[in-house]
Coordinates of C-alpha atoms and ligand atoms in Angstrom, one line a residue:
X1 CA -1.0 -48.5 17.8
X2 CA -0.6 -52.4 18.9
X3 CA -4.2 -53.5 18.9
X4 CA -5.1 -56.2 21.6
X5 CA -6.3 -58.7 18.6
X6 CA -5.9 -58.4 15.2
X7 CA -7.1 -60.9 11.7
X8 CA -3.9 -62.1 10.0
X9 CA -4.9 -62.1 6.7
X10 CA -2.3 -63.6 3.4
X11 CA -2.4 -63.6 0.0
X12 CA -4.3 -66.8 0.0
X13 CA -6.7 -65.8 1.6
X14 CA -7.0 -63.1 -0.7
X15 CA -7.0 -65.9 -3.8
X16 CA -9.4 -67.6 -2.4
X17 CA -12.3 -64.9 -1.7
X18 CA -11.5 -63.3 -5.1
X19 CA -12.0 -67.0 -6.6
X20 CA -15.7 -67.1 -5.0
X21 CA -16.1 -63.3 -6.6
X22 CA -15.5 -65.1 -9.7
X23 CA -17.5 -67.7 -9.7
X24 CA -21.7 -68.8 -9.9
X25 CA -22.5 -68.7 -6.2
X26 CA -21.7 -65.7 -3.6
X27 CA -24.2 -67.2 -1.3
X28 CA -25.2 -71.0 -1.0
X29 CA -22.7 -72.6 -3.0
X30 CA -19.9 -74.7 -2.5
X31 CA -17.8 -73.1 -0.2
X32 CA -20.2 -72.6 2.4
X33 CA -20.2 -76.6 2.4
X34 CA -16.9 -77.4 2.1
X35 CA -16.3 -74.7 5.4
X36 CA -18.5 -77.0 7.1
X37 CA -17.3 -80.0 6.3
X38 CA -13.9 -78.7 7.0
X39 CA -14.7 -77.2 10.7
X40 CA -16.4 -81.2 11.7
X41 CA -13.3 -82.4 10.4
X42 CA -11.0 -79.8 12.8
X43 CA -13.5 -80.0 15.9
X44 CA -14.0 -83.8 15.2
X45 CA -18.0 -83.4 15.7
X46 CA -20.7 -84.7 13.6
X47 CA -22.4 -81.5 12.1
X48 CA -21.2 -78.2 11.5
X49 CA -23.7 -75.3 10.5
X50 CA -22.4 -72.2 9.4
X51 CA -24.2 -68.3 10.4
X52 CA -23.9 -64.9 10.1
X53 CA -21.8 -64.5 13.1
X54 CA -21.7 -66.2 16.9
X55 CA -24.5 -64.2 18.0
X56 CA -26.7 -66.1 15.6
X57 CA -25.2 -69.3 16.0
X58 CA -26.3 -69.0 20.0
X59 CA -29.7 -68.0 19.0
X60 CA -30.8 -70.8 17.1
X61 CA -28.7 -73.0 19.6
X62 CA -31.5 -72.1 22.1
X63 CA -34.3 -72.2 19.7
X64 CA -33.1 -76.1 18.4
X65 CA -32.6 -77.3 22.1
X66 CA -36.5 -75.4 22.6
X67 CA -35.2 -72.4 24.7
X68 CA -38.6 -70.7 25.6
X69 CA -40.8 -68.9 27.8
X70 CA -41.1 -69.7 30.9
X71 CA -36.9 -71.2 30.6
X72 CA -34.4 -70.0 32.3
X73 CA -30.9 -69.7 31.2
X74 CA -27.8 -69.7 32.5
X75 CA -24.4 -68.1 31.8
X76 CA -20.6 -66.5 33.0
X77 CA -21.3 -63.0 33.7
X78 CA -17.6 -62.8 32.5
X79 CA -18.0 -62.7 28.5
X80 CA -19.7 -60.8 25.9
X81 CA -23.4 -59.5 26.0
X82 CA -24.0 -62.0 23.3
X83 CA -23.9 -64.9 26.0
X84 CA -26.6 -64.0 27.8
X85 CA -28.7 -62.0 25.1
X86 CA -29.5 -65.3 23.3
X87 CA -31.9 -66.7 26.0
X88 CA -33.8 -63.4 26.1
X89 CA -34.1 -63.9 22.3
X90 CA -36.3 -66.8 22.6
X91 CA -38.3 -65.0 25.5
X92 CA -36.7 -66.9 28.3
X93 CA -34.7 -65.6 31.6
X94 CA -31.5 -65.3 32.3
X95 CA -28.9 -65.8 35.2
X96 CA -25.5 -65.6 36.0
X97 CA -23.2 -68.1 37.5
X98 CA -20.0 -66.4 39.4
X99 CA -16.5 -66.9 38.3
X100 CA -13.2 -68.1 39.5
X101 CA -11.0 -65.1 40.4
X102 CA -8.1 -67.2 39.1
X103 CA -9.0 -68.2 35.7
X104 CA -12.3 -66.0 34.7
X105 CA -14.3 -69.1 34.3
X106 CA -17.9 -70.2 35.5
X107 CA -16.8 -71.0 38.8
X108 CA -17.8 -75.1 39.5
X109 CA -18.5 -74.8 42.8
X110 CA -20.6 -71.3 42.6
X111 CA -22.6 -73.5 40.0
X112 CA -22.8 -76.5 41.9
X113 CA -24.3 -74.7 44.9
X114 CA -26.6 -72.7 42.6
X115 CA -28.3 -75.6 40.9
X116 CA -28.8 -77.2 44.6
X117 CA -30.8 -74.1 45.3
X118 CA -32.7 -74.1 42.2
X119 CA -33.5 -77.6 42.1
X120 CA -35.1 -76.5 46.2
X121 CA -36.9 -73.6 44.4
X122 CA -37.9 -75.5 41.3
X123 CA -36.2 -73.2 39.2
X124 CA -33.6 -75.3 37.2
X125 CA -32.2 -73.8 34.0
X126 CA -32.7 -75.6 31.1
X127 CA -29.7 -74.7 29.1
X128 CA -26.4 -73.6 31.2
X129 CA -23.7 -71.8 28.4
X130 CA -20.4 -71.8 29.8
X131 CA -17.7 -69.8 27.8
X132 CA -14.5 -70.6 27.3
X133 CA -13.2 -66.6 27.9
X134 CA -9.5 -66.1 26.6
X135 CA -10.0 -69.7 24.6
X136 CA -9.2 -71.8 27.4
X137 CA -11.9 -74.8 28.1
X138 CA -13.9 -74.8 31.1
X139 CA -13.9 -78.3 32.5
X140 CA -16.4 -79.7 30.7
X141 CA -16.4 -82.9 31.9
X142 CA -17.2 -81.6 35.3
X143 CA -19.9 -79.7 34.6
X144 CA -21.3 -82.7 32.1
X145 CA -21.8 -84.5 35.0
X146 CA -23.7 -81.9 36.3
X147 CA -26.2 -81.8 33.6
X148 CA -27.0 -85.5 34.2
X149 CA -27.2 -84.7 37.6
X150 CA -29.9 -81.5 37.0
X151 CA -31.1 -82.1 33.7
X152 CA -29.8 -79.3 31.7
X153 CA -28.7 -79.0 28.3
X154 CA -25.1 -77.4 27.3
X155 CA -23.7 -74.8 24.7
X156 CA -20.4 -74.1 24.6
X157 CA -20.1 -70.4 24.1
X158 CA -16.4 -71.2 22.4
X159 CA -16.0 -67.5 20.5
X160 CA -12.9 -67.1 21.9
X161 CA -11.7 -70.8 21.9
X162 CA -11.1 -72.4 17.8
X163 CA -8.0 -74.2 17.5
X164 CA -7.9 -74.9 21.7
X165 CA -8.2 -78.4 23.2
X166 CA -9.5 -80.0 26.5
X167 CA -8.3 -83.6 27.3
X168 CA -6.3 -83.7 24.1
X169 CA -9.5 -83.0 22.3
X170 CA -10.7 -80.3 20.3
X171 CA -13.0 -78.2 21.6
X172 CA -15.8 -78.2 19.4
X173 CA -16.4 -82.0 19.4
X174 CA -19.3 -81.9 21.8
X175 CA -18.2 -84.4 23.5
X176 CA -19.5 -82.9 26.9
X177 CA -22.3 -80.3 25.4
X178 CA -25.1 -80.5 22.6
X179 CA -23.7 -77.5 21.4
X180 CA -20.5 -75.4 20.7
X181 CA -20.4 -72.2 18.9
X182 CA -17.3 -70.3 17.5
X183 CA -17.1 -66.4 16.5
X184 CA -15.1 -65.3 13.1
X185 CA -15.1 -61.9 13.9
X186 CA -11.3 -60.4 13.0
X187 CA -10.5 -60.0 16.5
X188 CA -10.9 -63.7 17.3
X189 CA -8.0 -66.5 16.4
X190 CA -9.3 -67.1 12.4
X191 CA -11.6 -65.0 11.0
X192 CA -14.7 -64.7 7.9
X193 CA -14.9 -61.1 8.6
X194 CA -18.0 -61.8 10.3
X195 CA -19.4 -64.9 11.0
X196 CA -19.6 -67.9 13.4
X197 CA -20.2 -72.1 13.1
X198 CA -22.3 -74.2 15.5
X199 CA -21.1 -77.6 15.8
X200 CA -23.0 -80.6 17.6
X201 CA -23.3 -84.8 17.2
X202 CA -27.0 -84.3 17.3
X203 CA -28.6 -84.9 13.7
X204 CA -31.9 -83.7 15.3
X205 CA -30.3 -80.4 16.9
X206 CA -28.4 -79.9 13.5
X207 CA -31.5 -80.0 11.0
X208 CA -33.2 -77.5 13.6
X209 CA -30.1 -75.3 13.4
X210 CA -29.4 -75.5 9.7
X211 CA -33.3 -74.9 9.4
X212 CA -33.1 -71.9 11.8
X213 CA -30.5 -70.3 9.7
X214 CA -32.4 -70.3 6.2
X215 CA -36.4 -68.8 7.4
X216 CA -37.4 -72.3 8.9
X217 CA -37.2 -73.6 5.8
X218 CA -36.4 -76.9 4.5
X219 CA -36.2 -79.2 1.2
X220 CA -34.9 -82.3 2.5
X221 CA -37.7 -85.0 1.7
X222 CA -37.8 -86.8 4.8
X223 CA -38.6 -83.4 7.0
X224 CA -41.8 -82.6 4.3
X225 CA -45.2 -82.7 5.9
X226 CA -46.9 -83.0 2.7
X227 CA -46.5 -84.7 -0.8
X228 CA -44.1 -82.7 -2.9
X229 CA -45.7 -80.2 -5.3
X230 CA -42.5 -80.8 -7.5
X231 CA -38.6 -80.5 -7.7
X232 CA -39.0 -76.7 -6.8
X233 CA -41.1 -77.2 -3.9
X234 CA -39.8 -76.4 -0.2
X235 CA -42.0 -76.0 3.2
X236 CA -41.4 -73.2 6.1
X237 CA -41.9 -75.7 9.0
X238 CA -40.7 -73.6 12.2
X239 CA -40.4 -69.4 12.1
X240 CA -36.6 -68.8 11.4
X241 CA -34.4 -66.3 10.1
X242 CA -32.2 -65.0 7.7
X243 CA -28.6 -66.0 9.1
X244 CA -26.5 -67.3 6.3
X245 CA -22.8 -66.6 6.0
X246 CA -21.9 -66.0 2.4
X247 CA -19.7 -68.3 0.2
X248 CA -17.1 -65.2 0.0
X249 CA -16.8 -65.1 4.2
X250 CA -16.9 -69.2 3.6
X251 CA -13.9 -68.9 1.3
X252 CA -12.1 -67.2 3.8
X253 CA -12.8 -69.4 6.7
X254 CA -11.5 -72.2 4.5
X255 CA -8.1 -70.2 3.8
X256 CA -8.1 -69.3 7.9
X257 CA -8.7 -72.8 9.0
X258 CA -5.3 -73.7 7.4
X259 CA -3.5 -71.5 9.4
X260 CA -5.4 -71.9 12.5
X261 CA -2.7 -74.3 14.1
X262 CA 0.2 -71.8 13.3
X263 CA -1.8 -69.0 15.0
X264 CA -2.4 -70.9 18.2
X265 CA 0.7 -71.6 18.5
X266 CA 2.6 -68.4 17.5
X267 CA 0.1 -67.1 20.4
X268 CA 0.7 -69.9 23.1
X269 CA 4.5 -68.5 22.0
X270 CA 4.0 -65.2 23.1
X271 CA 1.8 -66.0 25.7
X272 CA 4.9 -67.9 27.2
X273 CA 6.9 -64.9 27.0
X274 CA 4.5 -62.7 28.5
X275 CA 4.4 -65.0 31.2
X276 CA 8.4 -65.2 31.8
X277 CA 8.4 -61.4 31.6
X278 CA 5.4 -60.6 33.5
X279 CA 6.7 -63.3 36.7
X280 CA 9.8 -61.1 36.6
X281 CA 7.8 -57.8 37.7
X282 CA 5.2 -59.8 40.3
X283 CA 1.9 -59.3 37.5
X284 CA -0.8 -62.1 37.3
X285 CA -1.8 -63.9 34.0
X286 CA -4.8 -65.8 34.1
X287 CA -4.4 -69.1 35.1
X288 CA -4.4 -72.0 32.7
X289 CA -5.4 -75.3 33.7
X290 CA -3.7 -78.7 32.8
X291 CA -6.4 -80.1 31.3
X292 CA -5.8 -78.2 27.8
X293 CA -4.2 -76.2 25.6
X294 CA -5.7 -72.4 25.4
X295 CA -5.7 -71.2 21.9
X296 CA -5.2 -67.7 23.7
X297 CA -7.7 -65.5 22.3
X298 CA -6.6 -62.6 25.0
X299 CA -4.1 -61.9 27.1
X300 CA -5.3 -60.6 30.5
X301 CA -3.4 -59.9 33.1
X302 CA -4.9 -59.0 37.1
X303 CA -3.8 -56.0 38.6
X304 CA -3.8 -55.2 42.3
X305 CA -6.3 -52.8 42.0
X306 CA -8.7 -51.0 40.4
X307 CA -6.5 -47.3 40.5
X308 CA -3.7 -49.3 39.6
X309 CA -5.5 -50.9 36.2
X310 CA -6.5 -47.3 35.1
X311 CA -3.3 -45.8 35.6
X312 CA -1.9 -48.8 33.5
X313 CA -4.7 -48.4 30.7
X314 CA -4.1 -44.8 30.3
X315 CA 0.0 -45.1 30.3
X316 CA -0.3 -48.0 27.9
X317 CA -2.8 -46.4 25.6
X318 CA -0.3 -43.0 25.9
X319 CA 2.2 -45.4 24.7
X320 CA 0.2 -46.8 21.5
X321 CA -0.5 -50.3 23.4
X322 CA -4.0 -50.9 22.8
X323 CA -5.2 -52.5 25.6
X324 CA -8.7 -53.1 26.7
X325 CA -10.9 -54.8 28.9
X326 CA -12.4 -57.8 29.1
X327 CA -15.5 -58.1 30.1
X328 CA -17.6 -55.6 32.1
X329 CA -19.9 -58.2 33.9
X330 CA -23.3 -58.6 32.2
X331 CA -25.6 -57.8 34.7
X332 CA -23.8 -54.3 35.6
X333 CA -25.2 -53.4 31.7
X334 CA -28.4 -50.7 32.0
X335 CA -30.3 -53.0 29.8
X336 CA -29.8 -55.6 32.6
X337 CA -29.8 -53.4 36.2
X338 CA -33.1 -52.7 34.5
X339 CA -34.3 -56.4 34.4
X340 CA -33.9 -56.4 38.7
X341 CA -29.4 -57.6 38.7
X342 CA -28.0 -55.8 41.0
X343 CA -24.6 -54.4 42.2
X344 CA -22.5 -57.1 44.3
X345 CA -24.5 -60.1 42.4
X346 CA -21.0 -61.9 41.4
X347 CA -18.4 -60.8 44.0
X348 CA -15.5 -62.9 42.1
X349 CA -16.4 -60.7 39.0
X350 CA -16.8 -57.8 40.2
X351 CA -13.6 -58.3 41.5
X352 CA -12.1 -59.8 38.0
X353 CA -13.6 -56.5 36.2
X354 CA -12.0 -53.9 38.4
X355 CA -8.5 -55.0 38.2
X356 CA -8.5 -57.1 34.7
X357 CA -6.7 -55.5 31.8
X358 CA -6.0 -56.9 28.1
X359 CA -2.7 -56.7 26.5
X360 CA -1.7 -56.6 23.0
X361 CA -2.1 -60.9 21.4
X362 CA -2.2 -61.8 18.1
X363 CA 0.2 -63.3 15.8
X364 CA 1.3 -60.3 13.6
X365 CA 3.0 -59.4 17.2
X366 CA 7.0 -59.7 17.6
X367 CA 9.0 -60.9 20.8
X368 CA 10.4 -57.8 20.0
X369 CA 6.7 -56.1 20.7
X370 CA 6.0 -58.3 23.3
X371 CA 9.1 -57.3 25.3
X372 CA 8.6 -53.2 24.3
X373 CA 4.8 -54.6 26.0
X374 CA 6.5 -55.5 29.2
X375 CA 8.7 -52.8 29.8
X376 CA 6.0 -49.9 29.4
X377 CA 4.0 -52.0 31.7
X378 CA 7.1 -51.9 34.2
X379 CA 7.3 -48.2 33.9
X380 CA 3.6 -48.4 35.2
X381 CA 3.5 -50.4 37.9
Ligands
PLP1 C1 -17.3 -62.3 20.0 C2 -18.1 -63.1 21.0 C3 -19.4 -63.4 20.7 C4 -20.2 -62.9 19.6 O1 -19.6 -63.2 18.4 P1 -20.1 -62.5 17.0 O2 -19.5 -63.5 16.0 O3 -19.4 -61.2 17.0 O4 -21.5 -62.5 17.0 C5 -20.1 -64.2 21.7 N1 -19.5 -64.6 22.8 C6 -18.3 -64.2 23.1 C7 -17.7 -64.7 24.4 C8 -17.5 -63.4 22.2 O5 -16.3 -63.1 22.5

């Protein structure tokens, strides 16, 4: 079976987690720093805090930008739960901006009209978290200027989006956000087996993160509130968690992070292909804008219709092509039907859901594979 992602994983990368089984520290040692250090160097951004996974990076990315009760939040009903389970977290609301049929993004003129409204209602969100789906960028610079217009703070929900660019930047260097937050799960373009980094230019939002991963805890002198008890002493100054990544998953980041280059552009590669091949028989990629270079995370194609996609899944699936879907919209969940969303909310995504499908991308893929891909899907049309 040709899984629609897959981790690429070496012998080095094998080296360098058995080193960290070998040595003092499995948790809190060096590696966990050097990772960091390493990810601010790739991104370009100030401060880089490493967590358990995405899902905990975007938690204490609300709690350090004071995501609360009585907030509201806003984000793509097009991505993972994750995205919008993070506001409700720190007991604040959530809400959904529609997409662009065309590229899966937060649409900018759905949000645009939406703030108008809320700013009429007095219901402005205080933190809007667009997400980069498939790894290309939305345009950031666009919807910066709309947080100086409305007053909101950004996080970049960038799981799918390490080793991309926007304006010949990397994403990642918060630029145009406070925060930007990258998954490691094996699926995504490098991988720490689980795990995820939060990167901002913010020294503030970055001891409030880093403090938010480790129980609220802290022993840097100048964040004590009282006179030191002695070289062992440390304070809990804010209620946090237990969300370290290890120094083993670390390791392996570090050993990724060499590659990462090499796998976004063995994907853009067979992206290309796909592209040229998938032209040929009248099937839609996403679009990708000018403005960047997609580390392409997925590969998802629009069918003409909903029938059309199932018959597809099933014929490719019969096949061994492991191909998905990507994303049911947020709101359709039961958890969040419950909360009041209801059916038709998003048109555009809706839309995107019912005819969306995700074929095989990663870089252990062939042009060989990629062109066996096509032609099954051409038996299926
Ligand atoms: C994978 C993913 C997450 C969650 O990442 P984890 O590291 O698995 O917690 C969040 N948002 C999006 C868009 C994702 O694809």
């Amino acid at each position: 079976m040709k899984s629609y992602g897959k981790q690429a994983i070496d012998q080095s990368d094998i080296d360098a987690v058995v080193a960290v089984l070998k040595s003092d520290f499995l948790t809190q040692g060096p590696a966990i720093t050097a990772f960091q250090t390493a990810i601010a160097t790739k991104t370009t951004s100030r401060y880089a805090i490493a967590a358990a996974n995405a899902t905990a990076c975007l938690h204490i990315a609300c709690l350090a930008l004071g995501v609360s009760e009585n907030d509201i939040v806003w984000t793509s009903p097009i991505s993972f739960v994750a995205s919008a389970n993070c506001a409700l977290y720190c007991g604040a609301d959530i809400d959904f901006v529609d997409i662009d049929l065309d590229t899966g993004l937060m649409s900018l003129a759905a949000l645009e009209r939406k703030l108008e409204v809320a700013k009429q209602l007095q219901k402005l969100p205080k933190v809007v978290i667009p997400v980069h789906l498939c790894g290309q960028s939305c345009d950031m610079a666009a919807i910066y200027q709309l947080a100086q217009e409305y007053g909101f703070k950004i996080i970049e929900d960038a799981s799918h989006a390490i080793g991309g660019t926007y304006q010949n930047m990397p994403i990642g260097n918060c630029k145009y956000s406070d925060i930007c937050v990258f998954s490691f799960h094996p699926v995504k373009i490098i991988t720490t087996g689980e795990g995820g980094v939060a990167t901002t230019n913010s020294p503030q939002l970055a001891k409030k993160m880093q403090q938010f991963v480790s129980h609220g805890i802290t022993r840097e002198p100048e964040l004590l509130q009282n006179p030191s008890h002695g070289p062992w002493y440390y304070e809990q100054l804010a209620l946090g968690f237990n969300y370290r990544m290890t120094d083993i998953q670390a390791a392996l980041g570090l050993s990724q992070l060499d590659k990462l280059d090499q796998f976004v552009a063995i994907r853009n590669n067979l992206a290309a292909l796909y592209q040229n091949k998938l032209a040929e028989l009248n099937v839609t990629m996403l679009t990708v804008k000018q403005y960047g270079l997609s580390s392409y995370h997925l590969l998802v194609v629009l069918l003409d219709n909903a029938e059309q996609r199932l018959r597809m899944y099933h014929a490719l699936q019969q096949a061994g092509i492991g191909v998905n879907v990507h994303y049911i919209p947020i709101y359709l969940q039961p958890y969040y039907q419950a909360k009041g969303f209801l059916a038709g909310y998003c048109p555009n995504a809706e839309n995107y859901y019912s005819k969306a499908l995700t074929l095989p991308l990663h870089p252990q893929l062939s042009e060989q594979d990629i062109e066996t891909i096509v032609s099954n899907v051409k038996n299926a049309l």
